[in-house]
mmCIF file of C-alpha atoms in Angstrom:
data_model
loop_
_atom_site.group_PDB
_atom_site.id
_atom_site.type_symbol
_atom_site.label_atom_id
_atom_site.label_comp_id
_atom_site.label_asym_id
_atom_site.label_seq_id
_atom_site.Cartn_x
_atom_site.Cartn_y
_atom_site.Cartn_z
ATOM 1 C CA UNK A 1 17.977 20.154 9.976
ATOM 2 C CA UNK A 2 18.952 17.795 12.506
ATOM 3 C CA UNK A 3 15.984 15.412 14.007
ATOM 4 C CA UNK A 4 17.669 14.808 17.911
ATOM 5 C CA UNK A 5 15.771 12.614 21.220
ATOM 6 C CA UNK A 6 14.583 10.398 18.300
ATOM 7 C CA UNK A 7 15.136 6.444 19.071
ATOM 8 C CA UNK A 8 15.024 4.367 16.348
ATOM 9 C CA UNK A 9 13.070 1.058 14.984
ATOM 10 C CA UNK A 10 14.993 -0.668 18.483
ATOM 11 C CA UNK A 11 14.360 1.670 20.457
ATOM 12 C CA UNK A 12 17.993 2.699 20.930
ATOM 13 C CA UNK A 13 19.001 7.031 20.427
ATOM 14 C CA UNK A 14 18.610 8.235 17.239
ATOM 15 C CA UNK A 15 19.976 11.274 15.325
ATOM 16 C CA UNK A 16 19.363 12.457 12.351
ATOM 17 C CA UNK A 17 20.966 14.701 10.295
ATOM 18 C CA UNK A 18 18.829 15.725 6.762
ATOM 19 C CA UNK A 19 20.534 18.630 3.927
ATOM 20 C CA UNK A 20 18.487 18.861 0.785
ATOM 21 C CA UNK A 21 16.247 16.725 0.605
ATOM 22 C CA UNK A 22 18.307 13.838 1.363
ATOM 23 C CA UNK A 23 19.872 11.590 4.922
ATOM 24 C CA UNK A 24 23.571 13.136 4.742
ATOM 25 C CA UNK A 25 23.700 11.106 8.893
ATOM 26 C CA UNK A 26 22.822 8.552 11.179
ATOM 27 C CA UNK A 27 23.936 8.635 14.961
ATOM 28 C CA UNK A 28 24.447 9.637 18.026
ATOM 29 C CA UNK A 29 25.764 12.754 19.138
ATOM 30 C CA UNK A 30 25.360 14.936 15.766
ATOM 31 C CA UNK A 31 27.150 18.031 15.267
ATOM 32 C CA UNK A 32 24.908 20.757 14.752
ATOM 33 C CA UNK A 33 26.519 23.212 11.646
ATOM 34 C CA UNK A 34 25.610 26.382 12.319
ATOM 35 C CA UNK A 35 22.340 27.704 11.524
ATOM 36 C CA UNK A 36 20.889 24.172 11.140
ATOM 37 C CA UNK A 37 17.656 24.603 13.009
ATOM 38 C CA UNK A 38 17.081 21.074 16.102
ATOM 39 C CA UNK A 39 13.420 19.514 15.210
ATOM 40 C CA UNK A 40 13.409 18.151 19.195
ATOM 41 C CA UNK A 41 11.531 15.302 18.785
ATOM 42 C CA UNK A 42 10.944 14.450 22.455
ATOM 43 C CA UNK A 43 11.595 10.771 22.315
ATOM 44 C CA UNK A 44 9.091 9.986 19.940
ATOM 45 C CA UNK A 45 10.144 6.891 17.222
ATOM 46 C CA UNK A 46 11.164 7.646 13.990
ATOM 47 C CA UNK A 47 10.846 4.709 11.009
ATOM 48 C CA UNK A 48 11.961 5.518 6.596
ATOM 49 C CA UNK A 49 7.668 7.084 5.695
ATOM 50 C CA UNK A 50 5.722 4.496 4.113
ATOM 51 C CA UNK A 51 5.518 3.221 1.136
ATOM 52 C CA UNK A 52 1.068 2.162 -0.004
ATOM 53 C CA UNK A 53 2.102 -0.962 -2.877
ATOM 54 C CA UNK A 54 -2.268 0.115 -3.438
ATOM 55 C CA UNK A 55 -4.387 3.350 -3.470
ATOM 56 C CA UNK A 56 -7.717 4.601 -5.340
ATOM 57 C CA UNK A 57 -7.246 7.953 -5.888
ATOM 58 C CA UNK A 58 -10.154 8.127 -7.782
ATOM 59 C CA UNK A 59 -8.244 10.150 -10.086
ATOM 60 C CA UNK A 60 -9.949 11.073 -12.971
ATOM 61 C CA UNK A 61 -13.758 10.156 -12.716
ATOM 62 C CA UNK A 62 -14.732 9.947 -9.919
ATOM 63 C CA UNK A 63 -13.401 13.086 -7.893
ATOM 64 C CA UNK A 64 -16.480 12.899 -5.771
ATOM 65 C CA UNK A 65 -15.411 10.370 -3.564
ATOM 66 C CA UNK A 66 -11.921 11.703 -3.848
ATOM 67 C CA UNK A 67 -9.508 13.221 -5.745
ATOM 68 C CA UNK A 68 -5.174 13.943 -5.782
ATOM 69 C CA UNK A 69 -5.332 16.446 -3.371
ATOM 70 C CA UNK A 70 -7.338 14.510 -0.957
ATOM 71 C CA UNK A 71 -5.628 12.050 -1.235
ATOM 72 C CA UNK A 72 -2.884 13.550 -1.122
ATOM 73 C CA UNK A 73 -2.814 14.771 2.267
ATOM 74 C CA UNK A 74 -5.157 11.877 3.929
ATOM 75 C CA UNK A 75 -1.669 9.900 3.167
ATOM 76 C CA UNK A 76 0.626 12.720 4.854
ATOM 77 C CA UNK A 77 -1.675 12.356 7.696
ATOM 78 C CA UNK A 78 -1.278 8.996 8.284
ATOM 79 C CA UNK A 79 3.033 8.818 7.755
ATOM 80 C CA UNK A 80 3.141 8.171 3.363
ATOM 81 C CA UNK A 81 4.750 9.792 1.110
ATOM 82 C CA UNK A 82 5.348 7.849 -2.194
ATOM 83 C CA UNK A 83 1.731 5.506 -3.439
ATOM 84 C CA UNK A 84 0.559 3.151 -5.750
ATOM 85 C CA UNK A 85 -2.503 4.132 -7.458
ATOM 86 C CA UNK A 86 -4.929 1.178 -9.599
ATOM 87 C CA UNK A 87 -6.133 2.161 -12.950
ATOM 88 C CA UNK A 88 -10.107 1.408 -11.706
ATOM 89 C CA UNK A 89 -10.584 4.960 -13.162
ATOM 90 C CA UNK A 90 -12.982 6.932 -15.389
ATOM 91 C CA UNK A 91 -11.642 6.522 -17.778
ATOM 92 C CA UNK A 92 -9.747 3.631 -17.297
ATOM 93 C CA UNK A 93 -6.041 4.632 -16.863
ATOM 94 C CA UNK A 94 -5.040 2.703 -20.230
ATOM 95 C CA UNK A 95 -2.303 5.095 -21.505
ATOM 96 C CA UNK A 96 1.045 7.106 -21.075
ATOM 97 C CA UNK A 97 -1.563 11.054 -21.483
ATOM 98 C CA UNK A 98 -3.608 9.249 -18.099
ATOM 99 C CA UNK A 99 -1.150 8.003 -16.004
ATOM 100 C CA UNK A 100 0.911 11.150 -16.455
ATOM 101 C CA UNK A 101 -1.758 13.884 -15.965
ATOM 102 C CA UNK A 102 -2.173 12.156 -12.422
ATOM 103 C CA UNK A 103 1.474 11.618 -11.641
ATOM 104 C CA UNK A 104 2.586 15.376 -12.732
ATOM 105 C CA UNK A 105 -0.387 16.313 -10.579
ATOM 106 C CA UNK A 106 0.345 14.994 -7.495
ATOM 107 C CA UNK A 107 3.656 16.511 -7.851
ATOM 108 C CA UNK A 108 2.974 19.771 -8.074
ATOM 109 C CA UNK A 109 0.433 19.132 -4.287
ATOM 110 C CA UNK A 110 3.425 18.151 -3.194
ATOM 111 C CA UNK A 111 2.684 16.482 -0.341
ATOM 112 C CA UNK A 112 3.220 12.467 -1.142
ATOM 113 C CA UNK A 113 4.632 10.785 -4.760
ATOM 114 C CA UNK A 114 3.454 8.104 -7.400
ATOM 115 C CA UNK A 115 3.004 5.722 -9.610
ATOM 116 C CA UNK A 116 -0.956 4.899 -11.482
ATOM 117 C CA UNK A 117 -0.758 1.767 -13.071
ATOM 118 C CA UNK A 118 -1.947 1.758 -16.263
ATOM 119 C CA UNK A 119 -4.451 -1.239 -16.591
ATOM 120 C CA UNK A 120 -2.998 -4.303 -18.487
ATOM 121 C CA UNK A 121 -5.986 -4.702 -20.964
ATOM 122 C CA UNK A 122 -7.559 -1.149 -22.437
ATOM 123 C CA UNK A 123 -10.309 -0.143 -20.569
ATOM 124 C CA UNK A 124 -10.369 -3.186 -18.901
ATOM 125 C CA UNK A 125 -11.846 -5.183 -22.286
ATOM 126 C CA UNK A 126 -11.121 -8.336 -21.253
ATOM 127 C CA UNK A 127 -8.926 -8.500 -24.839
ATOM 128 C CA UNK A 128 -6.246 -5.816 -25.683
ATOM 129 C CA UNK A 129 -2.982 -5.868 -24.856
ATOM 130 C CA UNK A 130 -1.461 -3.594 -27.446
ATOM 131 C CA UNK A 131 -0.818 -0.015 -25.587
ATOM 132 C CA UNK A 132 1.906 -1.932 -23.512
ATOM 133 C CA UNK A 133 4.183 -1.842 -26.061
ATOM 134 C CA UNK A 134 4.230 1.016 -26.416
ATOM 135 C CA UNK A 135 4.365 2.232 -22.420
ATOM 136 C CA UNK A 136 7.559 5.136 -22.338
ATOM 137 C CA UNK A 137 10.222 4.104 -19.521
ATOM 138 C CA UNK A 138 8.100 5.555 -16.309
ATOM 139 C CA UNK A 139 5.568 3.682 -16.636
ATOM 140 C CA UNK A 140 6.890 -0.167 -15.604
ATOM 141 C CA UNK A 141 3.161 -1.335 -13.805
ATOM 142 C CA UNK A 142 -0.160 -2.799 -14.926
ATOM 143 C CA UNK A 143 -2.712 -4.546 -13.176
ATOM 144 C CA UNK A 144 -5.717 -5.716 -14.078
ATOM 145 C CA UNK A 145 -7.483 -4.397 -10.109
ATOM 146 C CA UNK A 146 -11.042 -4.498 -9.611
ATOM 147 C CA UNK A 147 -11.502 -7.180 -12.086
ATOM 148 C CA UNK A 148 -8.505 -9.533 -12.949
ATOM 149 C CA UNK A 149 -7.786 -11.094 -15.970
ATOM 150 C CA UNK A 150 -10.792 -13.703 -16.543
ATOM 151 C CA UNK A 151 -8.734 -15.263 -20.454
ATOM 152 C CA UNK A 152 -6.256 -17.897 -19.672
ATOM 153 C CA UNK A 153 -4.474 -16.291 -23.126
ATOM 154 C CA UNK A 154 -5.660 -13.428 -22.842
ATOM 155 C CA UNK A 155 -2.746 -13.377 -19.035
ATOM 156 C CA UNK A 156 -0.272 -15.461 -20.826
ATOM 157 C CA UNK A 157 0.221 -13.033 -23.636
ATOM 158 C CA UNK A 158 0.009 -10.127 -20.894
ATOM 159 C CA UNK A 159 3.110 -12.058 -18.773
ATOM 160 C CA UNK A 160 5.178 -12.657 -21.771
ATOM 161 C CA UNK A 161 4.968 -9.664 -22.774
ATOM 162 C CA UNK A 162 6.072 -7.168 -18.958
ATOM 163 C CA UNK A 163 8.703 -10.336 -19.248
ATOM 164 C CA UNK A 164 10.147 -8.542 -23.054
ATOM 165 C CA UNK A 165 9.110 -4.681 -22.088
ATOM 166 C CA UNK A 166 10.174 -5.403 -18.418
ATOM 167 C CA UNK A 167 6.782 -5.074 -17.019
ATOM 168 C CA UNK A 168 5.815 -6.302 -12.652
ATOM 169 C CA UNK A 169 1.893 -7.827 -13.453
ATOM 170 C CA UNK A 170 0.486 -5.943 -10.313
ATOM 171 C CA UNK A 171 -2.548 -9.295 -9.722
ATOM 172 C CA UNK A 172 -6.135 -9.076 -8.467
ATOM 173 C CA UNK A 173 -6.612 -12.508 -7.725
ATOM 174 C CA UNK A 174 -10.039 -12.434 -9.199
ATOM 175 C CA UNK A 175 -11.966 -15.188 -11.480
ATOM 176 C CA UNK A 176 -15.312 -12.909 -11.724
ATOM 177 C CA UNK A 177 -16.884 -16.294 -13.344
ATOM 178 C CA UNK A 178 -17.030 -17.926 -9.631
ATOM 179 C CA UNK A 179 -16.772 -14.649 -7.789
ATOM 180 C CA UNK A 180 -20.949 -14.620 -7.778
ATOM 181 C CA UNK A 181 -20.970 -17.572 -5.479
ATOM 182 C CA UNK A 182 -17.373 -18.824 -4.137
ATOM 183 C CA UNK A 183 -15.661 -15.826 -3.709
ATOM 184 C CA UNK A 184 -12.771 -18.122 -1.171
ATOM 185 C CA UNK A 185 -12.587 -20.700 -4.722
ATOM 186 C CA UNK A 186 -12.074 -16.949 -7.312
ATOM 187 C CA UNK A 187 -8.829 -15.854 -5.508
ATOM 188 C CA UNK A 188 -7.465 -19.144 -4.852
ATOM 189 C CA UNK A 189 -8.087 -19.978 -8.420
ATOM 190 C CA UNK A 190 -6.266 -16.959 -9.880
ATOM 191 C CA UNK A 191 -3.436 -17.112 -7.270
ATOM 192 C CA UNK A 192 -2.705 -20.356 -8.548
ATOM 193 C CA UNK A 193 -2.978 -19.815 -12.504
ATOM 194 C CA UNK A 194 -0.728 -15.670 -12.150
ATOM 195 C CA UNK A 195 1.842 -17.380 -9.731
ATOM 196 C CA UNK A 196 2.277 -20.755 -12.953
ATOM 197 C CA UNK A 197 2.410 -18.226 -14.795
ATOM 198 C CA UNK A 198 5.334 -15.661 -13.448
ATOM 199 C CA UNK A 199 7.624 -18.688 -14.017
ATOM 200 C CA UNK A 200 6.522 -20.164 -16.691
ATOM 201 C CA UNK A 201 7.252 -16.524 -18.545
ATOM 202 C CA UNK A 202 9.918 -15.625 -15.424
ATOM 203 C CA UNK A 203 7.730 -12.327 -14.937
ATOM 204 C CA UNK A 204 8.285 -10.086 -11.975
ATOM 205 C CA UNK A 205 4.274 -10.861 -10.287
ATOM 206 C CA UNK A 206 3.924 -8.926 -7.238
ATOM 207 C CA UNK A 207 0.250 -10.734 -6.036
ATOM 208 C CA UNK A 208 -2.271 -6.683 -3.874
ATOM 209 C CA UNK A 209 -4.534 -8.446 -1.068
ATOM 210 C CA UNK A 210 -3.993 -11.161 -1.033
ATOM 211 C CA UNK A 211 -6.073 -13.006 1.498
ATOM 212 C CA UNK A 212 -6.777 -16.870 2.198
ATOM 213 C CA UNK A 213 -4.523 -18.972 3.393
ATOM 214 C CA UNK A 214 -4.451 -20.899 0.790
ATOM 215 C CA UNK A 215 -3.700 -18.054 -1.993
ATOM 216 C CA UNK A 216 -1.132 -17.704 0.788
ATOM 217 C CA UNK A 217 0.269 -21.166 0.411
ATOM 218 C CA UNK A 218 -0.062 -20.760 -3.449
ATOM 219 C CA UNK A 219 2.431 -18.373 -3.158
ATOM 220 C CA UNK A 220 4.833 -19.296 -0.954
ATOM 221 C CA UNK A 221 4.923 -22.625 -3.134
ATOM 222 C CA UNK A 222 6.145 -20.259 -5.951
ATOM 223 C CA UNK A 223 8.354 -18.687 -4.491
ATOM 224 C CA UNK A 224 10.488 -21.741 -3.176
ATOM 225 C CA UNK A 225 9.571 -22.769 -6.856
ATOM 226 C CA UNK A 226 12.315 -19.938 -8.067
ATOM 227 C CA UNK A 227 9.150 -17.531 -8.460
ATOM 228 C CA UNK A 228 9.476 -13.657 -8.963
ATOM 229 C CA UNK A 229 6.504 -13.880 -7.640
ATOM 230 C CA UNK A 230 5.890 -10.566 -4.295
ATOM 231 C CA UNK A 231 2.621 -9.892 -1.953
ATOM 232 C CA UNK A 232 0.661 -7.741 -0.026
ATOM 233 C CA UNK A 233 -1.055 -7.447 2.495
ATOM 234 C CA UNK A 234 -4.695 -5.518 3.390
ATOM 235 C CA UNK A 235 -4.669 -3.764 7.377
ATOM 236 C CA UNK A 236 -8.665 -5.244 7.575
ATOM 237 C CA UNK A 237 -7.907 -8.577 6.197
ATOM 238 C CA UNK A 238 -5.419 -8.861 8.853
ATOM 239 C CA UNK A 239 -7.230 -7.084 11.768
ATOM 240 C CA UNK A 240 -11.090 -8.847 11.391
ATOM 241 C CA UNK A 241 -12.250 -11.591 9.978
ATOM 242 C CA UNK A 242 -15.542 -12.512 9.464
ATOM 243 C CA UNK A 243 -16.703 -13.325 13.324
ATOM 244 C CA UNK A 244 -15.935 -9.062 13.761
ATOM 245 C CA UNK A 245 -17.051 -7.307 10.903
ATOM 246 C CA UNK A 246 -19.358 -7.402 8.157
ATOM 247 C CA UNK A 247 -18.377 -4.436 5.289
ATOM 248 C CA UNK A 248 -17.770 -4.718 2.228
ATOM 249 C CA UNK A 249 -14.445 -5.545 1.470
ATOM 250 C CA UNK A 250 -12.624 -7.466 -2.350
ATOM 251 C CA UNK A 251 -11.036 -9.474 -1.695
ATOM 252 C CA UNK A 252 -13.675 -10.167 1.858
ATOM 253 C CA UNK A 253 -13.099 -10.371 5.254
ATOM 254 C CA UNK A 254 -11.704 -14.246 5.324
ATOM 255 C CA UNK A 255 -12.060 -16.427 8.589
ATOM 256 C CA UNK A 256 -9.729 -16.747 11.872
ATOM 257 C CA UNK A 257 -8.474 -18.758 10.399
ATOM 258 C CA UNK A 258 -7.124 -17.347 7.212
ATOM 259 C CA UNK A 259 -5.598 -13.878 9.418
ATOM 260 C CA UNK A 260 -3.792 -16.225 11.497
ATOM 261 C CA UNK A 261 -1.819 -18.329 7.827
ATOM 262 C CA UNK A 262 -2.139 -14.270 7.242
ATOM 263 C CA UNK A 263 0.409 -13.482 10.985
ATOM 264 C CA UNK A 264 2.428 -16.649 9.950
ATOM 265 C CA UNK A 265 3.369 -15.355 6.647
ATOM 266 C CA UNK A 266 4.378 -12.122 7.706
ATOM 267 C CA UNK A 267 6.987 -14.098 10.208
ATOM 268 C CA UNK A 268 7.923 -16.284 8.287
ATOM 269 C CA UNK A 269 8.936 -13.674 5.104
ATOM 270 C CA UNK A 270 6.524 -14.783 2.685
ATOM 271 C CA UNK A 271 4.150 -11.397 2.359
ATOM 272 C CA UNK A 272 6.619 -8.454 1.156
ATOM 273 C CA UNK A 273 4.594 -5.179 2.174
ATOM 274 C CA UNK A 274 1.512 -3.809 4.030
ATOM 275 C CA UNK A 275 -0.222 -2.817 0.741
ATOM 276 C CA UNK A 276 -3.650 -0.420 2.561
ATOM 277 C CA UNK A 277 -6.473 -0.773 -0.961
ATOM 278 C CA UNK A 278 -7.076 2.784 0.216
ATOM 279 C CA UNK A 279 -11.325 2.065 -1.266
ATOM 280 C CA UNK A 280 -13.277 6.087 -0.906
ATOM 281 C CA UNK A 281 -16.805 4.860 -1.471
ATOM 282 C CA UNK A 282 -19.430 8.322 -0.726
ATOM 283 C CA UNK A 283 -22.452 7.365 1.768
ATOM 284 C CA UNK A 284 -24.507 6.820 -1.216
ATOM 285 C CA UNK A 285 -21.947 4.953 -3.003
ATOM 286 C CA UNK A 286 -21.789 2.600 -0.110
ATOM 287 C CA UNK A 287 -25.730 2.368 0.255
ATOM 288 C CA UNK A 288 -25.911 0.914 -2.492
ATOM 289 C CA UNK A 289 -22.755 -1.971 -2.835
ATOM 290 C CA UNK A 290 -19.367 -0.726 -3.593
ATOM 291 C CA UNK A 291 -17.016 -2.641 -1.948
ATOM 292 C CA UNK A 292 -13.911 -0.960 -0.131
ATOM 293 C CA UNK A 293 -13.427 1.591 2.652
ATOM 294 C CA UNK A 294 -10.168 4.138 4.004
ATOM 295 C CA UNK A 295 -7.158 2.754 5.132
ATOM 296 C CA UNK A 296 -4.088 5.440 4.618
ATOM 297 C CA UNK A 297 -4.348 7.139 7.913
ATOM 298 C CA UNK A 298 -5.819 4.160 10.177
ATOM 299 C CA UNK A 299 -2.612 1.635 8.932
ATOM 300 C CA UNK A 300 -0.129 2.061 10.972
ATOM 301 C CA UNK A 301 -1.320 2.083 13.885
ATOM 302 C CA UNK A 302 -3.681 -0.974 13.614
ATOM 303 C CA UNK A 303 -0.664 -3.162 11.726
ATOM 304 C CA UNK A 304 1.344 -1.568 14.856
ATOM 305 C CA UNK A 305 -1.679 -2.576 17.520
ATOM 306 C CA UNK A 306 -1.918 -5.953 14.956
ATOM 307 C CA UNK A 307 1.404 -6.738 15.215
ATOM 308 C CA UNK A 308 3.530 -5.971 17.713
ATOM 309 C CA UNK A 309 0.929 -5.308 19.789
ATOM 310 C CA UNK A 310 -1.302 -7.954 20.021
ATOM 311 C CA UNK A 311 1.454 -10.895 18.638
ATOM 312 C CA UNK A 312 4.931 -9.727 19.433
ATOM 313 C CA UNK A 313 5.921 -9.309 15.905
ATOM 314 C CA UNK A 314 9.695 -6.214 16.646
ATOM 315 C CA UNK A 315 8.479 -3.030 14.883
ATOM 316 C CA UNK A 316 11.312 -3.082 12.940
ATOM 317 C CA UNK A 317 10.081 -5.989 11.447
ATOM 318 C CA UNK A 318 6.309 -3.690 10.354
ATOM 319 C CA UNK A 319 8.681 -0.494 9.416
ATOM 320 C CA UNK A 320 10.125 -2.953 6.254
ATOM 321 C CA UNK A 321 7.141 -4.005 6.048
ATOM 322 C CA UNK A 322 5.665 -0.629 5.491
ATOM 323 C CA UNK A 323 8.660 0.828 3.783
ATOM 324 C CA UNK A 324 11.920 -1.271 2.690
ATOM 325 C CA UNK A 325 9.919 -4.395 1.517
ATOM 326 C CA UNK A 326 7.703 -1.574 -0.519
ATOM 327 C CA UNK A 327 10.596 0.352 -1.966
ATOM 328 C CA UNK A 328 11.815 -3.152 -3.165
ATOM 329 C CA UNK A 329 8.528 -3.941 -4.780
ATOM 330 C CA UNK A 330 8.001 -0.581 -6.169
ATOM 331 C CA UNK A 331 11.710 -0.136 -7.084
ATOM 332 C CA UNK A 332 12.121 2.632 -5.448
ATOM 333 C CA UNK A 333 16.642 2.840 -4.405
ATOM 334 C CA UNK A 334 16.006 5.697 -2.507
ATOM 335 C CA UNK A 335 13.185 5.415 0.092
ATOM 336 C CA UNK A 336 12.869 3.178 2.543
ATOM 337 C CA UNK A 337 15.911 3.425 4.732
ATOM 338 C CA UNK A 338 17.414 5.701 7.445
ATOM 339 C CA UNK A 339 20.874 5.501 6.603
ATOM 340 C CA UNK A 340 22.803 8.216 4.588
ATOM 341 C CA UNK A 341 22.146 8.557 0.311
ATOM 342 C CA UNK A 342 19.257 7.882 1.837
ATOM 343 C CA UNK A 343 15.693 10.561 0.596
ATOM 344 C CA UNK A 344 14.752 12.393 4.009
ATOM 345 C CA UNK A 345 11.022 10.609 3.866
ATOM 346 C CA UNK A 346 10.412 10.268 7.615
ATOM 347 C CA UNK A 347 7.547 9.943 9.654
ATOM 348 C CA UNK A 348 7.625 10.504 13.567
ATOM 349 C CA UNK A 349 5.052 8.092 15.554
ATOM 350 C CA UNK A 350 4.817 7.504 19.003
ATOM 351 C CA UNK A 351 3.718 3.722 19.379
ATOM 352 C CA UNK A 352 3.107 4.496 23.386
ATOM 353 C CA UNK A 353 -0.117 6.711 22.316
ATOM 354 C CA UNK A 354 -3.168 5.179 21.715
ATOM 355 C CA UNK A 355 -5.984 6.859 20.272
ATOM 356 C CA UNK A 356 -9.595 6.017 18.894
ATOM 357 C CA UNK A 357 -10.656 7.000 15.017
ATOM 358 C CA UNK A 358 -12.960 8.915 14.439
ATOM 359 C CA UNK A 359 -14.318 9.261 10.501
ATOM 360 C CA UNK A 360 -15.356 12.900 10.971
ATOM 361 C CA UNK A 361 -11.334 13.947 10.827
ATOM 362 C CA UNK A 362 -9.465 11.704 9.097
ATOM 363 C CA UNK A 363 -8.742 14.496 5.348
ATOM 364 C CA UNK A 364 -10.014 11.712 3.310
ATOM 365 C CA UNK A 365 -12.485 13.058 1.439
ATOM 366 C CA UNK A 366 -14.311 10.203 1.704
ATOM 367 C CA UNK A 367 -15.310 8.267 5.351
ATOM 368 C CA UNK A 368 -16.093 4.740 4.763
ATOM 369 C CA UNK A 369 -13.845 3.852 7.465
ATOM 370 C CA UNK A 370 -14.843 0.388 10.100
ATOM 371 C CA UNK A 371 -12.759 1.511 12.531
ATOM 372 C CA UNK A 372 -14.081 4.894 13.079
ATOM 373 C CA UNK A 373 -14.731 4.961 17.537
ATOM 374 C CA UNK A 374 -11.995 1.767 17.741
ATOM 375 C CA UNK A 375 -9.043 2.708 19.797
ATOM 376 C CA UNK A 376 -5.114 1.839 18.767
ATOM 377 C CA UNK A 377 -1.388 2.388 19.804
ATOM 378 C CA UNK A 378 0.336 4.240 17.051
ATOM 379 C CA UNK A 379 -0.365 8.206 16.425
ATOM 380 C CA UNK A 380 1.812 9.547 13.359
ATOM 381 C CA UNK A 381 3.604 13.179 14.546
ATOM 382 C CA UNK A 382 5.166 14.367 12.003
ATOM 383 C CA UNK A 383 5.387 13.571 8.589
ATOM 384 C CA UNK A 384 8.675 14.283 5.814
ATOM 385 C CA UNK A 385 8.700 14.191 2.700
ATOM 386 C CA UNK A 386 12.547 15.403 1.182
ATOM 387 C CA UNK A 387 13.038 17.050 4.419
ATOM 388 C CA UNK A 388 10.600 19.402 4.781
ATOM 389 C CA UNK A 389 7.032 18.238 6.580
ATOM 390 C CA UNK A 390 4.146 17.592 5.008
ATOM 391 C CA UNK A 391 2.090 16.398 8.034
ATOM 392 C CA UNK A 392 2.636 17.439 11.677
ATOM 393 C CA UNK A 393 -0.971 16.680 14.541
ATOM 394 C CA UNK A 394 -1.859 19.642 16.429
ATOM 395 C CA UNK A 395 -0.233 17.033 19.532
ATOM 396 C CA UNK A 396 3.705 17.407 18.237
ATOM 397 C CA UNK A 397 5.323 20.931 19.636
ATOM 398 C CA UNK A 398 9.129 19.313 19.208
#
């Protein structure tokens, strides 16, 4: 397949030759081999498909909120071809058996590749680490997402094991003894602790959904000292501040100066990637106080409107935050770029198309979307995984 009449992230004309699931050539005026199908991009922007470092599909145990099929469909509609799933399921994903069952089901559905994280402590019990000693080589990412490991000695041992076994710690930074009365302090304290543990043990650490200016500063300083620390920010922590939205997410929506600090950290290269923290809930569960919101289908538009349209960030930088950056965090050497030899995971976006979010039309099973009724630039028109279409907007006629 030859993709013609596209523009790259810098607005330059671009053609892409895709063969057998990979990119064979990128350029202008590419010859079209006899019998090769042609896809007319009609002037749209082609980007590497997106990779999400932080996502919840609720399987096993909470499929009434989301399942792998609806999560895959939401991902494809948002331009994603790879997501990293958190382990706060029921039962908690503390074993290779559970992780592989989720990954195998996603592969069977075929819309989006998946990595399933394993919990740091067994069943989130806050103390047991022996399961980490026997994880197979295809399970390298561990997280206590939604919790945070409270005991300092347990977390230190987890970091030591991670370094020895080549695991990556993905940290939900929250001291749960403090968060009932000060969410900001709860995030900041665990961020500092975990950065220092990463430096001490030489562990790869990825800080999830960073939201405060103090946490950003701690991560920046750790990186400066040589810590192997990366971090993500979410679209909702960039778009909203606490004067614009009162909606329960964890970590909470922060203040305007925190948003400014996140944008600055993006410009400075402290932030490695965007993670959606796509967290589906039913209306009943939200009414009972469940924290979280869906975000796969709106992530690009929210970030493009905020970072590129409002803050002047080059689209090329946003593309790196959503593709090459997360590919590096997740150790995906053939994903994240449009270049020969890379997987033909592509997305066509109309950066000039303003649309209004309608939560009822989202592909996710859940509709807990605070963007409902808001308008953004940057509509996803087509998603392609390994050269095969996984999503096509009804508005795209190429």
